[in-house]
CSV table of C-alpha atoms and ligand atoms in Angstrom, one decimal:
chain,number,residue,atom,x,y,z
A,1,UNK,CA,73.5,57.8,146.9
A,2,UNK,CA,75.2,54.4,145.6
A,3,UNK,CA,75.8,51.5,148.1
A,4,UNK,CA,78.5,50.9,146.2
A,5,UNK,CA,82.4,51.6,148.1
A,6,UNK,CA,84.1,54.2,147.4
A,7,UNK,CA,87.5,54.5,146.3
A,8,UNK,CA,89.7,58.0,145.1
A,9,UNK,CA,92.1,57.3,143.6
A,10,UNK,CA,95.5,59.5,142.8
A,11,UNK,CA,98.3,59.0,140.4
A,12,UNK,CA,100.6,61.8,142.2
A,13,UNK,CA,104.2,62.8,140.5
A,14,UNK,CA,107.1,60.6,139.0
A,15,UNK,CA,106.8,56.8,139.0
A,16,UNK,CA,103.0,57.4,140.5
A,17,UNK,CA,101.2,57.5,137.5
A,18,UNK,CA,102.9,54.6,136.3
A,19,UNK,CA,102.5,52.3,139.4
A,20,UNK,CA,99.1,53.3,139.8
A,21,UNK,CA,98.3,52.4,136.4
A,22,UNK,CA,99.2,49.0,137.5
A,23,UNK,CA,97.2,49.3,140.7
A,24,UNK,CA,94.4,50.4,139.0
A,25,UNK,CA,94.3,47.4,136.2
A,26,UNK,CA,94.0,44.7,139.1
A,27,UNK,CA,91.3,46.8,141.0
A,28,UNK,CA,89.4,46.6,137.5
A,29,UNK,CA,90.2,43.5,137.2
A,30,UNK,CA,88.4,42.2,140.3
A,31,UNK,CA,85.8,44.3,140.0
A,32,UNK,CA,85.4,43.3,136.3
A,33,UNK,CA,84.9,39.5,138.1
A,34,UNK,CA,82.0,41.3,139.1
A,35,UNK,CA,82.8,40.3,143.0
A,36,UNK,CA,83.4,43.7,143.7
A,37,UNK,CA,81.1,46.2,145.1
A,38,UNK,CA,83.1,49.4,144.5
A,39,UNK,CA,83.5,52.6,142.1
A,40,UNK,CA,86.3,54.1,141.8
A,41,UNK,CA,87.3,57.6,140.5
A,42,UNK,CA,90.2,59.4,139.9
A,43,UNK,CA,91.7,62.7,142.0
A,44,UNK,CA,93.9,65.3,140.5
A,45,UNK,CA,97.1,65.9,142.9
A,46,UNK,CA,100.3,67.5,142.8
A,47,UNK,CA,102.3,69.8,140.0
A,48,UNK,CA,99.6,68.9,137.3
A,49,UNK,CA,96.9,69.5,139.1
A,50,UNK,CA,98.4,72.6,140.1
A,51,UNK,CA,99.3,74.1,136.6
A,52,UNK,CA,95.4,73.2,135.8
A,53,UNK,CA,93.6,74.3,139.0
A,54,UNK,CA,96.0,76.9,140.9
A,55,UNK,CA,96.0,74.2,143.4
A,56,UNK,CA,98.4,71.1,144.6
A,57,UNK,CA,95.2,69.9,145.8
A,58,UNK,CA,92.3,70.8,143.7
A,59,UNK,CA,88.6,71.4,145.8
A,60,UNK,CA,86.7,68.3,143.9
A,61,UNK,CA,89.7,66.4,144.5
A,62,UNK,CA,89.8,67.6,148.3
A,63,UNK,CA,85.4,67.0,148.5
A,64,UNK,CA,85.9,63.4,147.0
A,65,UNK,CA,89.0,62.5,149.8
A,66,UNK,CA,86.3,63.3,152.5
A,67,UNK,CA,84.0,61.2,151.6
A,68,UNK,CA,85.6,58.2,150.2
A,69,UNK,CA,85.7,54.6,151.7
A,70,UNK,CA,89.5,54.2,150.8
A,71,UNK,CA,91.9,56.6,149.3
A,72,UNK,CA,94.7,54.5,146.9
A,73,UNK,CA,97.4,57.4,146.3
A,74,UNK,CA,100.8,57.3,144.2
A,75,UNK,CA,103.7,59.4,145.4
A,76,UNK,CA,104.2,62.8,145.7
A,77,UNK,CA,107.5,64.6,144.9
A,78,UNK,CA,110.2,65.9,142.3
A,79,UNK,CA,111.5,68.8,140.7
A,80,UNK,CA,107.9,70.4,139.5
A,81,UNK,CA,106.6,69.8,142.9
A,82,UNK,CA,109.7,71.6,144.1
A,83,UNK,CA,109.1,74.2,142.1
A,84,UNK,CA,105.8,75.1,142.9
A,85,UNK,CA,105.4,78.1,145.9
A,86,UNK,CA,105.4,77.6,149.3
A,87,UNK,CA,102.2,78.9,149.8
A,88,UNK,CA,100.7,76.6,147.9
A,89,UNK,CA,102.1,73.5,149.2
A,90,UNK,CA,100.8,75.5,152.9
A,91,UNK,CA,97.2,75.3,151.1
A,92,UNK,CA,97.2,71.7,150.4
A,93,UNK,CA,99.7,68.5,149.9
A,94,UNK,CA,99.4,65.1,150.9
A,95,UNK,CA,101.1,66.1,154.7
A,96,UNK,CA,98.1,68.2,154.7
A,97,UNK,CA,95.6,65.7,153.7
A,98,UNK,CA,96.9,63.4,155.9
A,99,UNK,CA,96.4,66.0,158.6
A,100,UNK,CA,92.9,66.7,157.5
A,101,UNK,CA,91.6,63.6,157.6
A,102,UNK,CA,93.7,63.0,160.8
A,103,UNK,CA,95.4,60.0,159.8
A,104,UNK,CA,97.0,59.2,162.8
A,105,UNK,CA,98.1,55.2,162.3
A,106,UNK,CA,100.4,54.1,159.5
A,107,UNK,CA,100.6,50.7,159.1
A,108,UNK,CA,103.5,49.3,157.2
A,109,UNK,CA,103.7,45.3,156.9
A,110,UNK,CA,107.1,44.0,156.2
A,111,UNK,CA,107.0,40.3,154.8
A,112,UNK,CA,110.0,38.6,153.2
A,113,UNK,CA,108.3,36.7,150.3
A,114,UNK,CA,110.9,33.8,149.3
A,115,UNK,CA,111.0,34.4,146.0
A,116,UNK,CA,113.0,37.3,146.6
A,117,UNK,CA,115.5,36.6,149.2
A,118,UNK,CA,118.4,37.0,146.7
A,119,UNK,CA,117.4,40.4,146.2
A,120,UNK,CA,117.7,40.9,150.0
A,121,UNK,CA,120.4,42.7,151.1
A,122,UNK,CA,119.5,40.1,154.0
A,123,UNK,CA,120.9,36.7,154.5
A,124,UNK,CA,118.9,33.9,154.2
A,125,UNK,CA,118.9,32.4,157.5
A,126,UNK,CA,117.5,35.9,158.9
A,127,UNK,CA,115.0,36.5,156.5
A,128,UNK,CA,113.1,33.2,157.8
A,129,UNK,CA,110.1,34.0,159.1
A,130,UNK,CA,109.7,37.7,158.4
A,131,UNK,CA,106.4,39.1,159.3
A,132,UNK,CA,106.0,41.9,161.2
A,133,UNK,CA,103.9,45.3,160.5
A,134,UNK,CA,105.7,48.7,162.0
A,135,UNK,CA,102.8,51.1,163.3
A,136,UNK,CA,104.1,54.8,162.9
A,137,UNK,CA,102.2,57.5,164.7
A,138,UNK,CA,101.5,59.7,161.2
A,139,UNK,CA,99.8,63.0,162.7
A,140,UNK,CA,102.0,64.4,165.5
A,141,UNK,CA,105.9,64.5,166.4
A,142,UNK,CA,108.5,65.9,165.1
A,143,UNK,CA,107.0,67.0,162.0
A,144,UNK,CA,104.2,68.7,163.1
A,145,UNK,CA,105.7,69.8,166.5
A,146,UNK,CA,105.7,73.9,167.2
A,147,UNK,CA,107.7,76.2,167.0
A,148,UNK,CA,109.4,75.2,163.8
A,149,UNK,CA,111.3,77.0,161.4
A,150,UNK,CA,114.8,79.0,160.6
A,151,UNK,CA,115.7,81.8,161.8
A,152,UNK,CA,118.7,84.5,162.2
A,153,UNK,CA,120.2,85.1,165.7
A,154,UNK,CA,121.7,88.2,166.4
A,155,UNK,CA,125.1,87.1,165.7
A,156,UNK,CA,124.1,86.7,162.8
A,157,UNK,CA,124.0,82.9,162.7
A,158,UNK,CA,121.1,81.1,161.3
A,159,UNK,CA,119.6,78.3,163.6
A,160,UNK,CA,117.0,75.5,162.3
A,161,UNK,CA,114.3,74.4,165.2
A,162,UNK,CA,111.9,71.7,165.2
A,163,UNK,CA,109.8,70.7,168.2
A,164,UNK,CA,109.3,66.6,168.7
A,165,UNK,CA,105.9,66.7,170.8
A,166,UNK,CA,103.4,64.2,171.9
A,167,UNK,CA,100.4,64.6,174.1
A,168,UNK,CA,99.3,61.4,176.2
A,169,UNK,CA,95.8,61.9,173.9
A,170,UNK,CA,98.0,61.4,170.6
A,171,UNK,CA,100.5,58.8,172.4
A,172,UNK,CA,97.2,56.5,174.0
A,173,UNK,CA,95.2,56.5,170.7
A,174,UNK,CA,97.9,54.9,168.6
A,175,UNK,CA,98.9,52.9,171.5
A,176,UNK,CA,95.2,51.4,171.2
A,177,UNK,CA,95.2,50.6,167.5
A,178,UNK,CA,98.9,49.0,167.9
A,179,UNK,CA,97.3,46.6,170.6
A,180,UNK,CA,94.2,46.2,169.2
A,181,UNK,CA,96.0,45.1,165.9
A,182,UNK,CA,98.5,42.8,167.8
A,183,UNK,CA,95.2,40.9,169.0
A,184,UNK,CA,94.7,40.5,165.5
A,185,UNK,CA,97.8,38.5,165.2
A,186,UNK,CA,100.3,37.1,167.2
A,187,UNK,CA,99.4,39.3,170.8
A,188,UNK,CA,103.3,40.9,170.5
A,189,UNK,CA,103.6,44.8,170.5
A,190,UNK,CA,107.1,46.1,170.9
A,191,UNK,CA,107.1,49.8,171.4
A,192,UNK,CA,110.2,51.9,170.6
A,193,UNK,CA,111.3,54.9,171.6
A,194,UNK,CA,114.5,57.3,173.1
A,195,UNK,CA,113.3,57.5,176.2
A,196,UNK,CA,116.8,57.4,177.6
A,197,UNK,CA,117.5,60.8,176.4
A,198,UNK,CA,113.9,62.6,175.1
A,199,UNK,CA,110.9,63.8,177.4
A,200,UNK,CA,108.5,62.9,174.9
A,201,UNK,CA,110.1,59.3,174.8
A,202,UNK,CA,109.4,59.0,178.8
A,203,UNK,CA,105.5,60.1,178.4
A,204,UNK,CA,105.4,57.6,175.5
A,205,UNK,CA,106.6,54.6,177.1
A,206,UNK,CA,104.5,55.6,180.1
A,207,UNK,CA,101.3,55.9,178.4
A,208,UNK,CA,101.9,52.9,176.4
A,209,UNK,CA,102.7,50.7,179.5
A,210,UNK,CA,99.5,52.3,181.4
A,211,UNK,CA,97.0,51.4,178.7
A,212,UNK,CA,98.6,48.1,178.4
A,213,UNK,CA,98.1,47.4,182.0
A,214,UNK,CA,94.3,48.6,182.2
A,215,UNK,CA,93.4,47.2,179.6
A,216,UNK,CA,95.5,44.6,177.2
A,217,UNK,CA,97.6,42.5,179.3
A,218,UNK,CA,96.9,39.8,177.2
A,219,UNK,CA,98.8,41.3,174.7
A,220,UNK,CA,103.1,40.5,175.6
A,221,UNK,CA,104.4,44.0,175.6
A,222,UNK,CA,108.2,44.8,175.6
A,223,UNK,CA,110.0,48.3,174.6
A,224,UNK,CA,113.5,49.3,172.7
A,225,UNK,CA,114.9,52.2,172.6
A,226,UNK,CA,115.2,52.6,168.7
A,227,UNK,CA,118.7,52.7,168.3
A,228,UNK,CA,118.7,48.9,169.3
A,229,UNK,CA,115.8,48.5,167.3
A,230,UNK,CA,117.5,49.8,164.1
A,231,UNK,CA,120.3,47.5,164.8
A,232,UNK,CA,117.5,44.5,165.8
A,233,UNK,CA,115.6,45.1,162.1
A,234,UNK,CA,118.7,44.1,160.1
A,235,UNK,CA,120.1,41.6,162.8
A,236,UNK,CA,117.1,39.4,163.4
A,237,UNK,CA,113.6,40.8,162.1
A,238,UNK,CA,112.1,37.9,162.5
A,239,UNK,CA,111.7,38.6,166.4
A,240,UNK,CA,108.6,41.3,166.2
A,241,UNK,CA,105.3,40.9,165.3
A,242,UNK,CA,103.4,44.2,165.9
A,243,UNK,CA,106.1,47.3,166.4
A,244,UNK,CA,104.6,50.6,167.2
A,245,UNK,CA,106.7,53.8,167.1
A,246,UNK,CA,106.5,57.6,166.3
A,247,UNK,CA,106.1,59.7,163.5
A,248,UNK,CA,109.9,60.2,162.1
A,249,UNK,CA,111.3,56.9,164.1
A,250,UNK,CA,108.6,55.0,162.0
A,251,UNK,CA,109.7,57.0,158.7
A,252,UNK,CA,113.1,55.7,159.4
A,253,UNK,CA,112.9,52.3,160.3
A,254,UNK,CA,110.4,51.3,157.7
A,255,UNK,CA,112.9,52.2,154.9
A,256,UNK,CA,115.8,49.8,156.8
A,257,UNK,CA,113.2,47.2,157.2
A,258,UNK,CA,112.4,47.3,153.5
A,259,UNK,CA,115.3,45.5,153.1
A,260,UNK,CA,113.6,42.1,154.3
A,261,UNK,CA,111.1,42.6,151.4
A,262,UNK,CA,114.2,43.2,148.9
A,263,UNK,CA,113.4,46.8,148.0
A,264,UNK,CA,111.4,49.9,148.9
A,265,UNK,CA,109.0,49.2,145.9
A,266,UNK,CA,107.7,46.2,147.4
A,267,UNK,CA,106.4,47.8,150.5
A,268,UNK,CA,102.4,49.0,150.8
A,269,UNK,CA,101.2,51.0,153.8
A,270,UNK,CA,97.3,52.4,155.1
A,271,UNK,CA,97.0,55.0,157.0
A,272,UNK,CA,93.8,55.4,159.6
A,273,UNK,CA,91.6,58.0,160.4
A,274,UNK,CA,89.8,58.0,164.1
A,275,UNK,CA,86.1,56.2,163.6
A,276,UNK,CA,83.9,59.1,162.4
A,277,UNK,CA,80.5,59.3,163.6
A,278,UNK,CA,78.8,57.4,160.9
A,279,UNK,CA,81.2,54.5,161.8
A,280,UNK,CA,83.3,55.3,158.9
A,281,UNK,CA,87.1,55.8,158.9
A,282,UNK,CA,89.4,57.5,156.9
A,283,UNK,CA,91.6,55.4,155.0
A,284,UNK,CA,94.6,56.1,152.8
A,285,UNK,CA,96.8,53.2,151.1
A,286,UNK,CA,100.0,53.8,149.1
A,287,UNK,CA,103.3,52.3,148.5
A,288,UNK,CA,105.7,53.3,150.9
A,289,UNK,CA,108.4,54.8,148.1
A,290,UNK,CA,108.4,58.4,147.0
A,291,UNK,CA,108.3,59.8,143.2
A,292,UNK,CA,111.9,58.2,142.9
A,293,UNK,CA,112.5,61.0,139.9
A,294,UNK,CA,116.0,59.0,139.2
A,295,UNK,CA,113.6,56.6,137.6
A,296,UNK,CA,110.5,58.1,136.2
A,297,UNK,CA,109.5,57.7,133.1
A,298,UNK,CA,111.3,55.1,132.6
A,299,UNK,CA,108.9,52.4,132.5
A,300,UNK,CA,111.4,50.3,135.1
A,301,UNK,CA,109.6,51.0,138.5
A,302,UNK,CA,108.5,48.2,140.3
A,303,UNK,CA,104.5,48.4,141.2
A,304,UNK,CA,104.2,45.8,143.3
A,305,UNK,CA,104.4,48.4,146.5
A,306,UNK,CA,101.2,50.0,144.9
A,307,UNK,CA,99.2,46.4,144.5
A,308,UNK,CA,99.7,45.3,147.5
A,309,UNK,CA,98.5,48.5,148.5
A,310,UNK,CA,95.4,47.9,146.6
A,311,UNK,CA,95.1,44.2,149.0
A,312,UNK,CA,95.6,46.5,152.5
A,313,UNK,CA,92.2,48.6,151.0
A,314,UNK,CA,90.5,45.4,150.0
A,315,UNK,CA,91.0,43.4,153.2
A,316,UNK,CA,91.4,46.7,155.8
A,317,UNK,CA,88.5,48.9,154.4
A,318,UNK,CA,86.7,47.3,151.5
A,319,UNK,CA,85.3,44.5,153.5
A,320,UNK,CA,87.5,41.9,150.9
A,321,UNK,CA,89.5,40.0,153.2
A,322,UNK,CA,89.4,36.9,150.2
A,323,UNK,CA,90.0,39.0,147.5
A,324,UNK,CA,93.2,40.8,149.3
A,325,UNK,CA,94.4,37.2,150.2
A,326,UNK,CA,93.7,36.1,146.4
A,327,UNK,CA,95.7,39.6,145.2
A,328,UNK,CA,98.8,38.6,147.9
A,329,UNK,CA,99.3,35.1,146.4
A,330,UNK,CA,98.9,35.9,142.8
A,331,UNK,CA,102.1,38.3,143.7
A,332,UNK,CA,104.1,35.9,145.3
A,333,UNK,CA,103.1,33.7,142.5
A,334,UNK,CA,103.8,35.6,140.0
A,335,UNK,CA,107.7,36.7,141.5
A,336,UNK,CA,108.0,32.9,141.9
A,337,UNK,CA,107.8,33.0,138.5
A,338,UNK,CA,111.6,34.4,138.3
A,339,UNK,CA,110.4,38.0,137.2
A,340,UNK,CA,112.1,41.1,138.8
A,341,UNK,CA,111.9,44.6,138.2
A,342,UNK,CA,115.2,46.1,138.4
A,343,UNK,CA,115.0,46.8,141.7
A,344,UNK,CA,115.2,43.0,142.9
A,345,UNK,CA,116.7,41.6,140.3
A,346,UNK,CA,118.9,39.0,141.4
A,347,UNK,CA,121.0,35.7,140.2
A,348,UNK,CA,118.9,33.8,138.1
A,349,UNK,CA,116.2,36.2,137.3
A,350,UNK,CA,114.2,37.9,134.6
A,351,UNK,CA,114.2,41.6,134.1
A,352,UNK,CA,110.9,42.9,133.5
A,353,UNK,CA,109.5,46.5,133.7
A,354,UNK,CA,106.4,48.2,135.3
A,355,UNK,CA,103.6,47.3,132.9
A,356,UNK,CA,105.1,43.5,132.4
A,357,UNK,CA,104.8,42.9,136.4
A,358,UNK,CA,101.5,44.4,136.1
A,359,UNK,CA,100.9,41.6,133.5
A,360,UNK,CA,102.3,39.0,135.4
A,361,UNK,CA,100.0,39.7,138.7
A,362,UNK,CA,97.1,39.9,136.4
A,363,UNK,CA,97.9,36.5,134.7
A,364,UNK,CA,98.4,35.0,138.8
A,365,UNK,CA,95.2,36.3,139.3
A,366,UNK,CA,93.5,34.6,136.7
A,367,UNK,CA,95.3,31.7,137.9
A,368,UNK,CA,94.9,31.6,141.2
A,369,UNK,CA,91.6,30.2,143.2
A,370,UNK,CA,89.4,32.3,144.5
B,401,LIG,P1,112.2,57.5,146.8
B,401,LIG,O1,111.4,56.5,147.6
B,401,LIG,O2,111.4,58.2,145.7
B,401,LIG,O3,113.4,56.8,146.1
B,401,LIG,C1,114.5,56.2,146.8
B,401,LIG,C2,115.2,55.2,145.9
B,401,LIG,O4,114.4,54.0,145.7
B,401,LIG,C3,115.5,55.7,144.5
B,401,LIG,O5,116.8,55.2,144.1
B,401,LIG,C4,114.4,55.1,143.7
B,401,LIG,O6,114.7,54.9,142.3
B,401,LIG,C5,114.2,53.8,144.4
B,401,LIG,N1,112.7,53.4,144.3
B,401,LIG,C6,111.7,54.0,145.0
B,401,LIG,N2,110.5,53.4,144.6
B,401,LIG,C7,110.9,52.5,143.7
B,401,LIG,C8,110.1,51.6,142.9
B,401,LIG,N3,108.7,51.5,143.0
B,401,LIG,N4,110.7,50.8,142.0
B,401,LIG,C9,112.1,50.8,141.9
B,401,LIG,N5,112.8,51.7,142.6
B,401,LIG,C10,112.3,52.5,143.5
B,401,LIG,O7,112.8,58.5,147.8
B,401,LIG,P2,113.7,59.8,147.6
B,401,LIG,O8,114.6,59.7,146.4
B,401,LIG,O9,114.3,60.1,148.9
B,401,LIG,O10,112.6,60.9,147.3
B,401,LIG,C11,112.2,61.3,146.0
B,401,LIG,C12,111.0,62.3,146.2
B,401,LIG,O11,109.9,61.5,146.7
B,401,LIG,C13,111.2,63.4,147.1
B,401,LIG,O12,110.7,64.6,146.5
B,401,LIG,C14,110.5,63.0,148.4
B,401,LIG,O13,110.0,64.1,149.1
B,401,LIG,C15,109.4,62.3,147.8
B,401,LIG,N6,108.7,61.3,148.7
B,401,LIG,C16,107.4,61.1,148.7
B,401,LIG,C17,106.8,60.1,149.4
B,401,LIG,C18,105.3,59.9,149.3
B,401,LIG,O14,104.8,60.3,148.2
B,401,LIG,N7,104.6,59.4,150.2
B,401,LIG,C19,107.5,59.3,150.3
B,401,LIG,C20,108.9,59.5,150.3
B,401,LIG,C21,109.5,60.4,149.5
């Protein structure tokens, strides 16, 4: 067995393949500088892999996923996915990896990188300062919850159910990782919820405040009910450092907050496993977007989502806290440039397309220190 790290990693559907092709140049790239210990190897996912293999998920593609350090993957999505049949989506997806490997904490940073405050839809003044990361519970919730489904009442109407649940387990372990992380940075954890109207939302702010009190009270704790918060994200952002929320609250608001960074396709995200017992955690990093099929193909998606994807795994599971900082600057040197894909273009700069970014970060790379 190699001591090598190692990383899968997964193209997916629409703009996947072509913003992982960016992704995958700059892991090269630092491992080419030879400062890297990792191997790397690709996964078949999705429609393709399904026309090849029978399955969205293929089995080598499903053993490699277990035992890899960190897990880069694309997006998932479109009309061939759409296409395929429910039972084999039921067999294996990425909700279902995601399940498998019990992924429970999603981190998604938000930072407003100066060079792209025109292409905010943002004003100036409130994008100052912009650093926060929104922790969304990934495994439970509302779109997990049971019963579930559609069904036909006797009047004949048809009625849609879902089930938002949490268990005090699910709400306490994400809780941990939100608090542990805030000790990692600024010791502020804001914790959102509806607990003025749902159940769940009263066990959740209960549990969090509980474990807060035994255990991390030196970590400032305050909680929104996420209708304010929505309304906070776009009004001032600048006020939250660590923000911890559920499964679809988190899917929400991390899409408004993307709007600090200028667009969707600037925004990375990991996703965590519990700690195995080999000390080992899962670990899955992707751009927050999906398979955007209005643009794929195209050439005109904007991989910068996907590298910076490729800095969480390098300083979160790859044990390369330099070489992540190295990757971060050489992006925000490299938009400082006056590049945009079409996505933040804005007054004053360059269009560019996918593979062109993917030059640009490359050529900050070489420039930057190490
Ligand atoms: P989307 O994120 O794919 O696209 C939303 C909008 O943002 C589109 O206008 C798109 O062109 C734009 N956009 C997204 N990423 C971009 C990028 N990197 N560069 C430039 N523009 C970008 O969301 P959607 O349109 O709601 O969903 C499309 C498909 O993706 C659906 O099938 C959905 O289920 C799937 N999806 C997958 C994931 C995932 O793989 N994790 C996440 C969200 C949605």
């Amino acid at each position: 067995m190699s001591n090598l790290k190692q990383v899968v990693v997964i193209d997916g559907e629409g703009i996947g393949p072509e913003v992982m092709a960016e992704a995958r140049r700059v892991l090269r790239w630092f491992v080419s500088e030879g400062k890297l210990g990792i191997e790397t190897r690709d996964g078949l996912y999705g429609a393709e892999a399904y026309r090849r293999t029978g399955k969205i998920v293929p089995d080598d593609t499903a053993a490699a996923l277990k035992s890899a350090d960190a897990i880069l993957f694309g997006a998932t999505g479109g009309p061939d996915y759409d296409a395929l049949p429910p039972e084999a989506k039921r067999q294996g997806n990425l909700l279902r990896i995601r399940k498998s490997l019990d992924l429970f904490a999603n981190l998604r940073p938000i930072v407003a990188i100066p060079a792209l405050a025109e292409a905010s839809s943002l004003k100036n003044r409130v994008l100052e300062g912009v650093d926060f990361v929104i922790l969304r519970e990934l495994s439970s919730g509302l779109y997990f919850g049971e019963p579930r489904g559609i069904e036909t009442l006797p009047n004949g109407e048809r009625r849609g159910v879902n089930t938002h649940s949490y268990t005090s387990g699910e709400i306490r372990r994400v809780a941990r990782f939100g608090f542990e992380l805030a000790r990692m940075r600024r010791r502020r954890l804001c914790s959102v919820d509806k607990s003025n109207v749902m159940e769940a939302g009263q066990l959740w702010r209960q549990e969090v405040q509980a474990l807060h009190d035994a255990e991390f009270s030196d970590v400032e704790l305050s909680h929104m009910l996420v209708d304010n918060c929505a309304m906070q994200i776009v009004r001032a952002p600048a006020q939250f450092d660590v923000l911890l929320t559920d499964n679809m609250f988190g899917d929400i608001l991390s899409d408004a907050a993307a709007m600090a960074t200028g667009s969707l396709g600037m925004l990375p995200s990991a996703s965590f496993g519990p700690v195995g017992a080999d000390g080992k955690r899962a670990a899955l990093f992707e751009p927050v977007h999906g398979s955007a099929p209005d643009i794929a193909g195209k050439g005109v998606a904007n991989p910068l989502g996907a590298i910076l994807s490729v800095a969480l795994a390098l300083r979160l599971s790859l044990g390369e806290p330099g070489a992540a900082a190295r990757l971060e600057r050489a992006v925000a040197d490299a938009l400082a440039t006056g590049i945009c894909t079409r996505d933040i273009l804005h007054d004053g700069g360059s269009l560019v397309g996918t593979r062109a970014m993917g030059d640009a970060v490359l050529a900050a790379l070489a420039r930057t220190e190490a």
